[in-house]
mmCIF file of N, CA and C in Angstrom:
data_model
loop_
_atom_site.group_PDB
_atom_site.id
_atom_site.type_symbol
_atom_site.label_atom_id
_atom_site.label_comp_id
_atom_site.label_asym_id
_atom_site.label_seq_id
_atom_site.Cartn_x
_atom_site.Cartn_y
_atom_site.Cartn_z
ATOM 1 N N UNK A 26 16.437 22.963 -9.406
ATOM 2 C CA UNK A 26 15.867 22.446 -8.166
ATOM 3 C C UNK A 26 15.658 20.938 -8.269
ATOM 4 N N UNK A 27 15.945 20.223 -7.181
ATOM 5 C CA UNK A 27 15.811 18.768 -7.171
ATOM 6 C C UNK A 27 14.341 18.344 -7.153
ATOM 7 N N UNK A 28 14.024 17.271 -7.877
ATOM 8 C CA UNK A 28 12.690 16.686 -7.853
ATOM 9 C C UNK A 28 12.591 15.809 -6.608
ATOM 10 N N UNK A 29 11.446 15.851 -5.925
ATOM 11 C CA UNK A 29 11.228 15.079 -4.699
ATOM 12 C C UNK A 29 9.977 14.222 -4.883
ATOM 13 N N UNK A 30 10.033 12.977 -4.462
ATOM 14 C CA UNK A 30 8.855 12.117 -4.501
ATOM 15 C C UNK A 30 7.870 12.609 -3.453
ATOM 16 N N UNK A 31 6.690 13.019 -3.887
ATOM 17 C CA UNK A 31 5.703 13.584 -2.975
ATOM 18 C C UNK A 31 4.708 12.568 -2.462
ATOM 19 N N UNK A 32 4.233 11.700 -3.359
ATOM 20 C CA UNK A 32 3.249 10.710 -2.955
ATOM 21 C C UNK A 32 3.115 9.616 -3.995
ATOM 22 N N UNK A 33 2.582 8.494 -3.551
ATOM 23 C CA UNK A 33 2.214 7.382 -4.409
ATOM 24 C C UNK A 33 0.707 7.258 -4.310
ATOM 25 N N UNK A 34 0.031 7.143 -5.453
ATOM 26 C CA UNK A 34 -1.427 7.011 -5.456
ATOM 27 C C UNK A 34 -1.792 5.616 -5.949
ATOM 28 N N UNK A 35 -2.575 4.896 -5.150
ATOM 29 C CA UNK A 35 -3.091 3.596 -5.537
ATOM 30 C C UNK A 35 -4.537 3.765 -5.997
ATOM 31 N N UNK A 36 -4.874 3.205 -7.148
ATOM 32 C CA UNK A 36 -6.241 3.265 -7.665
ATOM 33 C C UNK A 36 -7.014 2.081 -7.094
ATOM 34 N N UNK A 37 -8.022 2.357 -6.284
ATOM 35 C CA UNK A 37 -8.691 1.325 -5.496
ATOM 36 C C UNK A 37 -10.206 1.347 -5.690
ATOM 37 N N UNK A 38 -10.818 0.216 -5.383
ATOM 38 C CA UNK A 38 -12.272 0.084 -5.514
ATOM 39 C C UNK A 38 -13.011 0.917 -4.471
ATOM 40 N N UNK A 39 -12.475 1.005 -3.248
ATOM 41 C CA UNK A 39 -13.157 1.696 -2.156
ATOM 42 C C UNK A 39 -12.115 2.439 -1.317
ATOM 43 N N UNK A 40 -12.027 3.752 -1.509
ATOM 44 C CA UNK A 40 -11.004 4.565 -0.843
ATOM 45 C C UNK A 40 -11.094 4.441 0.675
ATOM 46 N N UNK A 41 -12.275 4.598 1.226
ATOM 47 C CA UNK A 41 -12.441 4.541 2.689
ATOM 48 C C UNK A 41 -11.999 3.179 3.235
ATOM 49 N N UNK A 42 -12.429 2.106 2.581
ATOM 50 C CA UNK A 42 -12.083 0.752 3.023
ATOM 51 C C UNK A 42 -10.563 0.534 2.955
ATOM 52 N N UNK A 43 -9.915 1.024 1.897
ATOM 53 C CA UNK A 43 -8.466 0.879 1.764
ATOM 54 C C UNK A 43 -7.738 1.660 2.852
ATOM 55 N N UNK A 44 -8.180 2.870 3.109
ATOM 56 C CA UNK A 44 -7.545 3.675 4.149
ATOM 57 C C UNK A 44 -7.721 3.005 5.514
ATOM 58 N N UNK A 45 -8.903 2.485 5.791
ATOM 59 C CA UNK A 45 -9.135 1.795 7.066
ATOM 60 C C UNK A 45 -8.237 0.567 7.201
ATOM 61 N N UNK A 46 -8.022 -0.164 6.093
ATOM 62 C CA UNK A 46 -7.123 -1.318 6.112
ATOM 63 C C UNK A 46 -5.708 -0.884 6.486
ATOM 64 N N UNK A 47 -5.195 0.150 5.840
ATOM 65 C CA UNK A 47 -3.825 0.614 6.104
ATOM 66 C C UNK A 47 -3.694 1.195 7.519
ATOM 67 N N UNK A 48 -4.746 1.838 8.010
ATOM 68 C CA UNK A 48 -4.719 2.340 9.394
ATOM 69 C C UNK A 48 -4.643 1.166 10.379
ATOM 70 N N UNK A 49 -5.518 0.179 10.189
ATOM 71 C CA UNK A 49 -5.606 -0.946 11.121
ATOM 72 C C UNK A 49 -4.416 -1.885 11.012
ATOM 73 N N UNK A 50 -3.985 -2.179 9.795
ATOM 74 C CA UNK A 50 -2.910 -3.157 9.592
ATOM 75 C C UNK A 50 -1.545 -2.589 9.942
ATOM 76 N N UNK A 51 -1.315 -1.308 9.628
ATOM 77 C CA UNK A 51 0.032 -0.760 9.728
ATOM 78 C C UNK A 51 0.165 0.425 10.677
ATOM 79 N N UNK A 52 -0.950 0.882 11.241
ATOM 80 C CA UNK A 52 -0.896 1.971 12.207
ATOM 81 C C UNK A 52 -0.712 3.352 11.600
ATOM 82 N N UNK A 53 -0.909 3.478 10.281
ATOM 83 C CA UNK A 53 -0.808 4.798 9.663
ATOM 84 C C UNK A 53 -1.985 5.666 10.086
ATOM 85 N N UNK A 54 -1.800 6.981 10.036
ATOM 86 C CA UNK A 54 -2.866 7.915 10.390
ATOM 87 C C UNK A 54 -3.482 8.513 9.146
ATOM 88 N N UNK A 55 -4.775 8.694 9.195
ATOM 89 C CA UNK A 55 -5.506 9.322 8.097
ATOM 90 C C UNK A 55 -5.180 10.810 8.063
ATOM 91 N N UNK A 56 -4.816 11.303 6.891
ATOM 92 C CA UNK A 56 -4.627 12.740 6.704
ATOM 93 C C UNK A 56 -5.985 13.350 6.350
ATOM 94 N N UNK A 57 -6.633 12.787 5.327
ATOM 95 C CA UNK A 57 -7.995 13.212 4.977
ATOM 96 C C UNK A 57 -8.587 12.286 3.925
ATOM 97 N N UNK A 58 -9.909 12.349 3.798
ATOM 98 C CA UNK A 58 -10.653 11.712 2.712
ATOM 99 C C UNK A 58 -11.616 12.774 2.197
ATOM 100 N N UNK A 59 -11.754 12.887 0.881
ATOM 101 C CA UNK A 59 -12.680 13.875 0.318
ATOM 102 C C UNK A 59 -14.117 13.522 0.711
ATOM 103 N N UNK A 60 -15.010 14.519 0.758
ATOM 104 C CA UNK A 60 -16.419 14.230 1.078
ATOM 105 C C UNK A 60 -17.041 13.217 0.118
ATOM 106 N N UNK A 61 -16.533 13.169 -1.120
ATOM 107 C CA UNK A 61 -17.054 12.214 -2.107
ATOM 108 C C UNK A 61 -16.477 10.808 -1.919
ATOM 109 N N UNK A 62 -15.533 10.661 -0.984
ATOM 110 C CA UNK A 62 -14.859 9.373 -0.749
ATOM 111 C C UNK A 62 -14.136 8.853 -1.993
ATOM 112 N N UNK A 63 -13.678 9.780 -2.852
ATOM 113 C CA UNK A 63 -12.991 9.330 -4.059
ATOM 114 C C UNK A 63 -11.478 9.552 -4.015
ATOM 115 N N UNK A 64 -10.980 10.178 -2.943
ATOM 116 C CA UNK A 64 -9.547 10.403 -2.788
ATOM 117 C C UNK A 64 -9.234 10.576 -1.305
ATOM 118 N N UNK A 65 -8.118 10.020 -0.886
ATOM 119 C CA UNK A 65 -7.701 10.180 0.495
ATOM 120 C C UNK A 65 -6.210 9.976 0.632
ATOM 121 N N UNK A 66 -5.662 10.455 1.751
ATOM 122 C CA UNK A 66 -4.235 10.336 2.012
ATOM 123 C C UNK A 66 -3.980 9.863 3.437
ATOM 124 N N UNK A 67 -2.849 9.183 3.603
ATOM 125 C CA UNK A 67 -2.394 8.731 4.910
ATOM 126 C C UNK A 67 -1.090 9.428 5.265
ATOM 127 N N UNK A 68 -0.885 9.655 6.541
ATOM 128 C CA UNK A 68 0.402 10.128 7.035
ATOM 129 C C UNK A 68 1.262 8.891 7.259
ATOM 130 N N UNK A 69 2.339 8.774 6.491
ATOM 131 C CA UNK A 69 3.154 7.558 6.539
ATOM 132 C C UNK A 69 4.638 7.854 6.711
ATOM 133 N N UNK A 70 4.987 9.080 7.021
ATOM 134 C CA UNK A 70 6.394 9.461 7.099
ATOM 135 C C UNK A 70 6.670 10.529 6.052
ATOM 136 N N UNK A 71 7.822 10.449 5.402
ATOM 137 C CA UNK A 71 8.200 11.471 4.419
ATOM 138 C C UNK A 71 7.338 11.453 3.168
ATOM 139 N N UNK A 72 6.980 10.277 2.697
ATOM 140 C CA UNK A 72 6.219 10.146 1.457
ATOM 141 C C UNK A 72 4.801 9.687 1.787
ATOM 142 N N UNK A 73 3.828 10.349 1.212
ATOM 143 C CA UNK A 73 2.421 10.047 1.459
ATOM 144 C C UNK A 73 1.950 8.896 0.579
ATOM 145 N N UNK A 74 1.150 7.990 1.157
ATOM 146 C CA UNK A 74 0.415 7.013 0.350
ATOM 147 C C UNK A 74 -0.983 7.586 0.179
ATOM 148 N N UNK A 75 -1.416 7.687 -1.069
ATOM 149 C CA UNK A 75 -2.733 8.232 -1.391
ATOM 150 C C UNK A 75 -3.561 7.166 -2.097
ATOM 151 N N UNK A 76 -4.862 7.360 -2.072
ATOM 152 C CA UNK A 76 -5.782 6.425 -2.703
ATOM 153 C C UNK A 76 -6.777 7.222 -3.537
ATOM 154 N N UNK A 77 -7.012 6.779 -4.775
ATOM 155 C CA UNK A 77 -8.010 7.398 -5.651
ATOM 156 C C UNK A 77 -8.976 6.306 -6.085
ATOM 157 N N UNK A 78 -10.240 6.648 -6.143
ATOM 158 C CA UNK A 78 -11.240 5.677 -6.597
ATOM 159 C C UNK A 78 -11.001 5.351 -8.070
ATOM 160 N N UNK A 79 -11.449 4.165 -8.457
ATOM 161 C CA UNK A 79 -11.327 3.771 -9.862
ATOM 162 C C UNK A 79 -12.049 4.778 -10.763
ATOM 163 N N UNK A 80 -13.171 5.312 -10.268
ATOM 164 C CA UNK A 80 -13.926 6.292 -11.058
ATOM 165 C C UNK A 80 -13.114 7.571 -11.270
ATOM 166 N N UNK A 81 -12.492 8.071 -10.207
ATOM 167 C CA UNK A 81 -11.673 9.278 -10.329
ATOM 168 C C UNK A 81 -10.491 9.014 -11.259
ATOM 169 N N UNK A 82 -9.850 7.876 -11.097
ATOM 170 C CA UNK A 82 -8.712 7.530 -11.958
ATOM 171 C C UNK A 82 -9.144 7.469 -13.421
ATOM 172 N N UNK A 83 -10.299 6.875 -13.678
ATOM 173 C CA UNK A 83 -10.805 6.808 -15.056
ATOM 174 C C UNK A 83 -11.076 8.191 -15.627
ATOM 175 N N UNK A 84 -11.485 9.130 -14.782
ATOM 176 C CA UNK A 84 -11.737 10.490 -15.277
ATOM 177 C C UNK A 84 -10.437 11.206 -15.626
ATOM 178 N N UNK A 85 -9.319 10.769 -15.030
ATOM 179 C CA UNK A 85 -8.016 11.386 -15.305
ATOM 180 C C UNK A 85 -7.275 10.724 -16.456
ATOM 181 N N UNK A 86 -7.545 9.462 -16.709
ATOM 182 C CA UNK A 86 -6.815 8.703 -17.726
ATOM 183 C C UNK A 86 -7.785 8.253 -18.812
ATOM 184 N N UNK A 87 -7.859 9.022 -19.877
ATOM 185 C CA UNK A 87 -8.843 8.774 -20.933
ATOM 186 C C UNK A 87 -8.739 7.379 -21.549
ATOM 187 N N UNK A 88 -7.522 6.838 -21.629
ATOM 188 C CA UNK A 88 -7.338 5.536 -22.267
ATOM 189 C C UNK A 88 -7.357 4.373 -21.290
ATOM 190 N N UNK A 89 -7.716 4.639 -20.043
ATOM 191 C CA UNK A 89 -7.857 3.582 -19.044
ATOM 192 C C UNK A 89 -6.534 3.113 -18.484
ATOM 193 N N UNK A 90 -6.574 2.056 -17.692
ATOM 194 C CA UNK A 90 -5.407 1.502 -17.001
ATOM 195 C C UNK A 90 -5.750 0.089 -16.553
ATOM 196 N N UNK A 91 -4.738 -0.671 -16.166
ATOM 197 C CA UNK A 91 -4.953 -2.005 -15.619
ATOM 198 C C UNK A 91 -5.383 -1.864 -14.161
ATOM 199 N N UNK A 92 -6.458 -2.526 -13.791
ATOM 200 C CA UNK A 92 -6.959 -2.469 -12.423
ATOM 201 C C UNK A 92 -6.288 -3.580 -11.613
ATOM 202 N N UNK A 93 -5.762 -3.236 -10.455
ATOM 203 C CA UNK A 93 -5.147 -4.217 -9.568
ATOM 204 C C UNK A 93 -6.237 -4.942 -8.783
ATOM 205 N N UNK A 94 -6.115 -6.276 -8.710
ATOM 206 C CA UNK A 94 -7.076 -7.096 -7.966
ATOM 207 C C UNK A 94 -6.333 -8.217 -7.266
ATOM 208 N N UNK A 95 -6.835 -8.631 -6.110
ATOM 209 C CA UNK A 95 -6.215 -9.741 -5.380
ATOM 210 C C UNK A 95 -6.206 -11.024 -6.202
ATOM 211 N N UNK A 96 -7.167 -11.201 -7.076
ATOM 212 C CA UNK A 96 -7.263 -12.430 -7.867
ATOM 213 C C UNK A 96 -6.165 -12.523 -8.923
ATOM 214 N N UNK A 97 -5.507 -11.407 -9.223
ATOM 215 C CA UNK A 97 -4.463 -11.379 -10.246
ATOM 216 C C UNK A 97 -3.084 -11.409 -9.615
ATOM 217 N N UNK A 98 -2.085 -11.749 -10.422
ATOM 218 C CA UNK A 98 -0.708 -11.597 -9.960
ATOM 219 C C UNK A 98 -0.473 -10.118 -9.714
ATOM 220 N N UNK A 99 0.373 -9.791 -8.727
ATOM 221 C CA UNK A 99 0.631 -8.367 -8.464
ATOM 222 C C UNK A 99 1.430 -7.729 -9.602
ATOM 223 N N UNK A 100 1.278 -6.423 -9.738
ATOM 224 C CA UNK A 100 2.076 -5.663 -10.689
ATOM 225 C C UNK A 100 3.540 -5.740 -10.295
ATOM 226 N N UNK A 101 4.426 -5.443 -11.216
ATOM 227 C CA UNK A 101 5.861 -5.467 -10.962
ATOM 228 C C UNK A 101 6.345 -4.207 -10.275
ATOM 229 N N UNK A 102 5.663 -3.832 -9.208
ATOM 230 C CA UNK A 102 6.032 -2.676 -8.386
ATOM 231 C C UNK A 102 5.535 -2.952 -6.980
ATOM 232 N N UNK A 103 6.224 -2.426 -5.997
ATOM 233 C CA UNK A 103 5.796 -2.685 -4.618
ATOM 234 C C UNK A 103 5.954 -1.440 -3.768
ATOM 235 N N UNK A 104 5.207 -1.410 -2.676
ATOM 236 C CA UNK A 104 5.432 -0.421 -1.622
ATOM 237 C C UNK A 104 6.213 -1.128 -0.536
ATOM 238 N N UNK A 105 7.306 -0.551 -0.104
ATOM 239 C CA UNK A 105 8.126 -1.133 0.958
ATOM 240 C C UNK A 105 7.758 -0.511 2.289
ATOM 241 N N UNK A 106 7.265 -1.313 3.210
ATOM 242 C CA UNK A 106 6.882 -0.847 4.536
ATOM 243 C C UNK A 106 7.873 -1.421 5.543
ATOM 244 N N UNK A 107 8.572 -0.553 6.246
ATOM 245 C CA UNK A 107 9.679 -0.949 7.115
ATOM 246 C C UNK A 107 9.203 -1.034 8.568
ATOM 247 N N UNK A 108 9.551 -2.155 9.222
ATOM 248 C CA UNK A 108 9.161 -2.392 10.608
ATOM 249 C C UNK A 108 10.163 -3.349 11.248
ATOM 250 N N UNK A 109 10.245 -3.319 12.553
ATOM 251 C CA UNK A 109 11.053 -4.311 13.272
ATOM 252 C C UNK A 109 10.263 -5.600 13.489
ATOM 253 N N UNK A 110 8.939 -5.555 13.284
ATOM 254 C CA UNK A 110 8.043 -6.671 13.602
ATOM 255 C C UNK A 110 7.386 -7.243 12.350
ATOM 256 N N UNK A 111 8.184 -7.740 11.420
ATOM 257 C CA UNK A 111 7.678 -8.211 10.131
ATOM 258 C C UNK A 111 6.585 -9.262 10.295
ATOM 259 N N UNK A 112 6.834 -10.291 11.085
ATOM 260 C CA UNK A 112 5.870 -11.390 11.221
ATOM 261 C C UNK A 112 4.539 -10.891 11.798
ATOM 262 N N UNK A 113 4.597 -10.063 12.844
ATOM 263 C CA UNK A 113 3.369 -9.533 13.464
ATOM 264 C C UNK A 113 2.581 -8.671 12.489
ATOM 265 N N UNK A 114 3.265 -7.798 11.765
ATOM 266 C CA UNK A 114 2.594 -6.896 10.829
ATOM 267 C C UNK A 114 1.922 -7.693 9.713
ATOM 268 N N UNK A 115 2.609 -8.691 9.196
ATOM 269 C CA UNK A 115 2.021 -9.517 8.133
ATOM 270 C C UNK A 115 0.817 -10.282 8.654
ATOM 271 N N UNK A 116 0.926 -10.882 9.835
ATOM 272 C CA UNK A 116 -0.206 -11.606 10.435
ATOM 273 C C UNK A 116 -1.432 -10.714 10.553
ATOM 274 N N UNK A 117 -1.238 -9.505 11.083
ATOM 275 C CA UNK A 117 -2.356 -8.578 11.276
ATOM 276 C C UNK A 117 -2.972 -8.199 9.931
ATOM 277 N N UNK A 118 -2.131 -7.898 8.937
ATOM 278 C CA UNK A 118 -2.640 -7.518 7.614
ATOM 279 C C UNK A 118 -3.454 -8.650 6.990
ATOM 280 N N UNK A 119 -3.021 -9.888 7.185
ATOM 281 C CA UNK A 119 -3.754 -11.034 6.641
ATOM 282 C C UNK A 119 -5.088 -11.204 7.372
ATOM 283 N N UNK A 120 -5.099 -11.008 8.683
ATOM 284 C CA UNK A 120 -6.359 -11.061 9.453
ATOM 285 C C UNK A 120 -7.362 -10.039 8.927
ATOM 286 N N UNK A 121 -6.859 -8.913 8.420
ATOM 287 C CA UNK A 121 -7.716 -7.818 7.957
ATOM 288 C C UNK A 121 -8.051 -7.913 6.462
ATOM 289 N N UNK A 122 -7.642 -8.988 5.805
ATOM 290 C CA UNK A 122 -8.028 -9.189 4.411
ATOM 291 C C UNK A 122 -6.896 -9.190 3.407
ATOM 292 N N UNK A 123 -5.671 -8.939 3.859
ATOM 293 C CA UNK A 123 -4.530 -9.040 2.952
ATOM 294 C C UNK A 123 -4.251 -10.493 2.621
ATOM 295 N N UNK A 124 -3.455 -10.733 1.582
ATOM 296 C CA UNK A 124 -3.132 -12.091 1.150
ATOM 297 C C UNK A 124 -1.621 -12.276 1.162
ATOM 298 N N UNK A 125 -1.173 -13.380 1.743
ATOM 299 C CA UNK A 125 0.256 -13.697 1.766
ATOM 300 C C UNK A 125 0.724 -14.052 0.360
ATOM 301 N N UNK A 126 1.851 -13.464 -0.052
ATOM 302 C CA UNK A 126 2.458 -13.777 -1.340
ATOM 303 C C UNK A 126 3.734 -14.586 -1.118
ATOM 304 N N UNK A 127 4.573 -14.137 -0.196
ATOM 305 C CA UNK A 127 5.799 -14.847 0.177
ATOM 306 C C UNK A 127 6.003 -14.710 1.682
ATOM 307 N N UNK A 128 6.222 -15.842 2.346
ATOM 308 C CA UNK A 128 6.495 -15.834 3.782
ATOM 309 C C UNK A 128 7.781 -15.052 4.055
ATOM 310 N N UNK A 129 7.885 -14.414 5.229
ATOM 311 C CA UNK A 129 9.116 -13.682 5.551
ATOM 312 C C UNK A 129 10.342 -14.601 5.557
ATOM 313 N N UNK A 130 11.409 -14.090 4.959
ATOM 314 C CA UNK A 130 12.676 -14.820 4.916
ATOM 315 C C UNK A 130 13.794 -13.853 5.264
ATOM 316 N N UNK A 131 14.844 -14.397 5.877
ATOM 317 C CA UNK A 131 16.013 -13.561 6.142
ATOM 318 C C UNK A 131 16.918 -13.589 4.921
ATOM 319 N N UNK A 132 17.272 -12.407 4.445
ATOM 320 C CA UNK A 132 18.138 -12.262 3.280
ATOM 321 C C UNK A 132 19.598 -12.375 3.708
ATOM 322 N N UNK A 133 20.497 -12.689 2.768
ATOM 323 C CA UNK A 133 21.921 -12.829 3.111
ATOM 324 C C UNK A 133 22.506 -11.594 3.801
ATOM 325 N N UNK A 134 21.959 -10.424 3.551
ATOM 326 C CA UNK A 134 22.469 -9.188 4.156
ATOM 327 C C UNK A 134 21.826 -8.895 5.506
ATOM 328 N N UNK A 135 20.983 -9.840 6.014
ATOM 329 C CA UNK A 135 20.443 -9.724 7.364
ATOM 330 C C UNK A 135 19.050 -9.139 7.463
ATOM 331 N N UNK A 136 18.499 -8.669 6.367
ATOM 332 C CA UNK A 136 17.158 -8.078 6.371
ATOM 333 C C UNK A 136 16.112 -9.181 6.297
ATOM 334 N N UNK A 137 15.016 -9.045 7.056
ATOM 335 C CA UNK A 137 13.880 -9.958 6.961
ATOM 336 C C UNK A 137 12.843 -9.327 6.051
ATOM 337 N N UNK A 138 12.371 -10.102 5.053
ATOM 338 C CA UNK A 138 11.483 -9.571 4.028
ATOM 339 C C UNK A 138 10.353 -10.562 3.754
ATOM 340 N N UNK A 139 9.105 -10.077 3.769
ATOM 341 C CA UNK A 139 7.940 -10.859 3.378
ATOM 342 C C UNK A 139 7.070 -10.025 2.454
ATOM 343 N N UNK A 140 6.174 -10.687 1.737
ATOM 344 C CA UNK A 140 5.332 -9.985 0.764
ATOM 345 C C UNK A 140 3.866 -10.360 0.943
ATOM 346 N N UNK A 141 3.002 -9.359 0.845
ATOM 347 C CA UNK A 141 1.552 -9.568 0.861
ATOM 348 C C UNK A 141 0.923 -8.717 -0.234
ATOM 349 N N UNK A 142 -0.334 -9.030 -0.532
ATOM 350 C CA UNK A 142 -1.146 -8.157 -1.370
ATOM 351 C C UNK A 142 -2.168 -7.491 -0.458
ATOM 352 N N UNK A 143 -2.426 -6.194 -0.697
ATOM 353 C CA UNK A 143 -3.448 -5.504 0.086
ATOM 354 C C UNK A 143 -4.830 -5.858 -0.444
ATOM 355 N N UNK A 144 -5.863 -5.170 0.014
ATOM 356 C CA UNK A 144 -7.242 -5.487 -0.370
ATOM 357 C C UNK A 144 -7.479 -5.402 -1.867
ATOM 358 N N UNK A 145 -6.734 -4.537 -2.549
ATOM 359 C CA UNK A 145 -6.893 -4.353 -3.991
ATOM 360 C C UNK A 145 -5.824 -5.081 -4.797
ATOM 361 N N UNK A 146 -5.014 -5.886 -4.130
ATOM 362 C CA UNK A 146 -4.019 -6.677 -4.840
ATOM 363 C C UNK A 146 -2.681 -5.998 -5.049
ATOM 364 N N UNK A 147 -2.486 -4.795 -4.474
ATOM 365 C CA UNK A 147 -1.189 -4.133 -4.604
ATOM 366 C C UNK A 147 -0.156 -4.870 -3.754
ATOM 367 N N UNK A 148 1.059 -4.998 -4.280
ATOM 368 C CA UNK A 148 2.122 -5.731 -3.619
ATOM 369 C C UNK A 148 2.794 -4.867 -2.564
ATOM 370 N N UNK A 149 2.872 -5.402 -1.351
ATOM 371 C CA UNK A 149 3.518 -4.718 -0.245
ATOM 372 C C UNK A 149 4.676 -5.565 0.256
ATOM 373 N N UNK A 150 5.857 -4.988 0.309
ATOM 374 C CA UNK A 150 6.996 -5.642 0.944
ATOM 375 C C UNK A 150 7.007 -5.177 2.392
ATOM 376 N N UNK A 151 6.955 -6.122 3.313
ATOM 377 C CA UNK A 151 7.043 -5.810 4.739
ATOM 378 C C UNK A 151 8.428 -6.275 5.164
ATOM 379 N N UNK A 152 9.251 -5.338 5.621
ATOM 380 C CA UNK A 152 10.662 -5.678 5.844
ATOM 381 C C UNK A 152 11.243 -4.928 7.027
ATOM 382 N N UNK A 153 12.332 -5.491 7.550
ATOM 383 C CA UNK A 153 13.106 -4.794 8.558
ATOM 384 C C UNK A 153 13.983 -3.758 7.861
ATOM 385 N N UNK A 154 14.496 -2.782 8.605
ATOM 386 C CA UNK A 154 15.384 -1.798 7.977
ATOM 387 C C UNK A 154 16.637 -2.469 7.418
ATOM 388 N N UNK A 155 17.200 -1.874 6.380
ATOM 389 C CA UNK A 155 18.476 -2.337 5.837
ATOM 390 C C UNK A 155 19.576 -1.682 6.677
ATOM 391 N N UNK A 156 20.420 -2.496 7.259
ATOM 392 C CA UNK A 156 21.536 -1.976 8.031
ATOM 393 C C UNK A 156 22.775 -1.977 7.149
ATOM 394 N N UNK A 157 22.909 -0.897 6.368
ATOM 395 C CA UNK A 157 24.019 -0.825 5.410
ATOM 396 C C UNK A 157 25.263 -0.267 6.056
#
């Protein structure tokens, strides 16, 4: 049987605040948040973006992990969010607390791509669809 990517989990300082940012900035819908506010999921299409509190993540990973923060350079991984309105989406995300990393640029293959960090410093690529 084929393996399927089910979800990506971001370890964040405040699950509710992160989910509200993604709802407001990108129009995603909340699937749920646990009563403890330590885990939540968004409806984002085929693959779910999930959020776990730093405390919950620490309980799962005995040897710890690197915490993502806006003050640091982003990790060498990104979430790609596809839209026809790259400039508008980036502007809104920055108004809501995101940080610009790279202004949108048109790539040689015609795609427009910009980069921001979310509230916890995770790298987000905001881009138009690839017309291959």
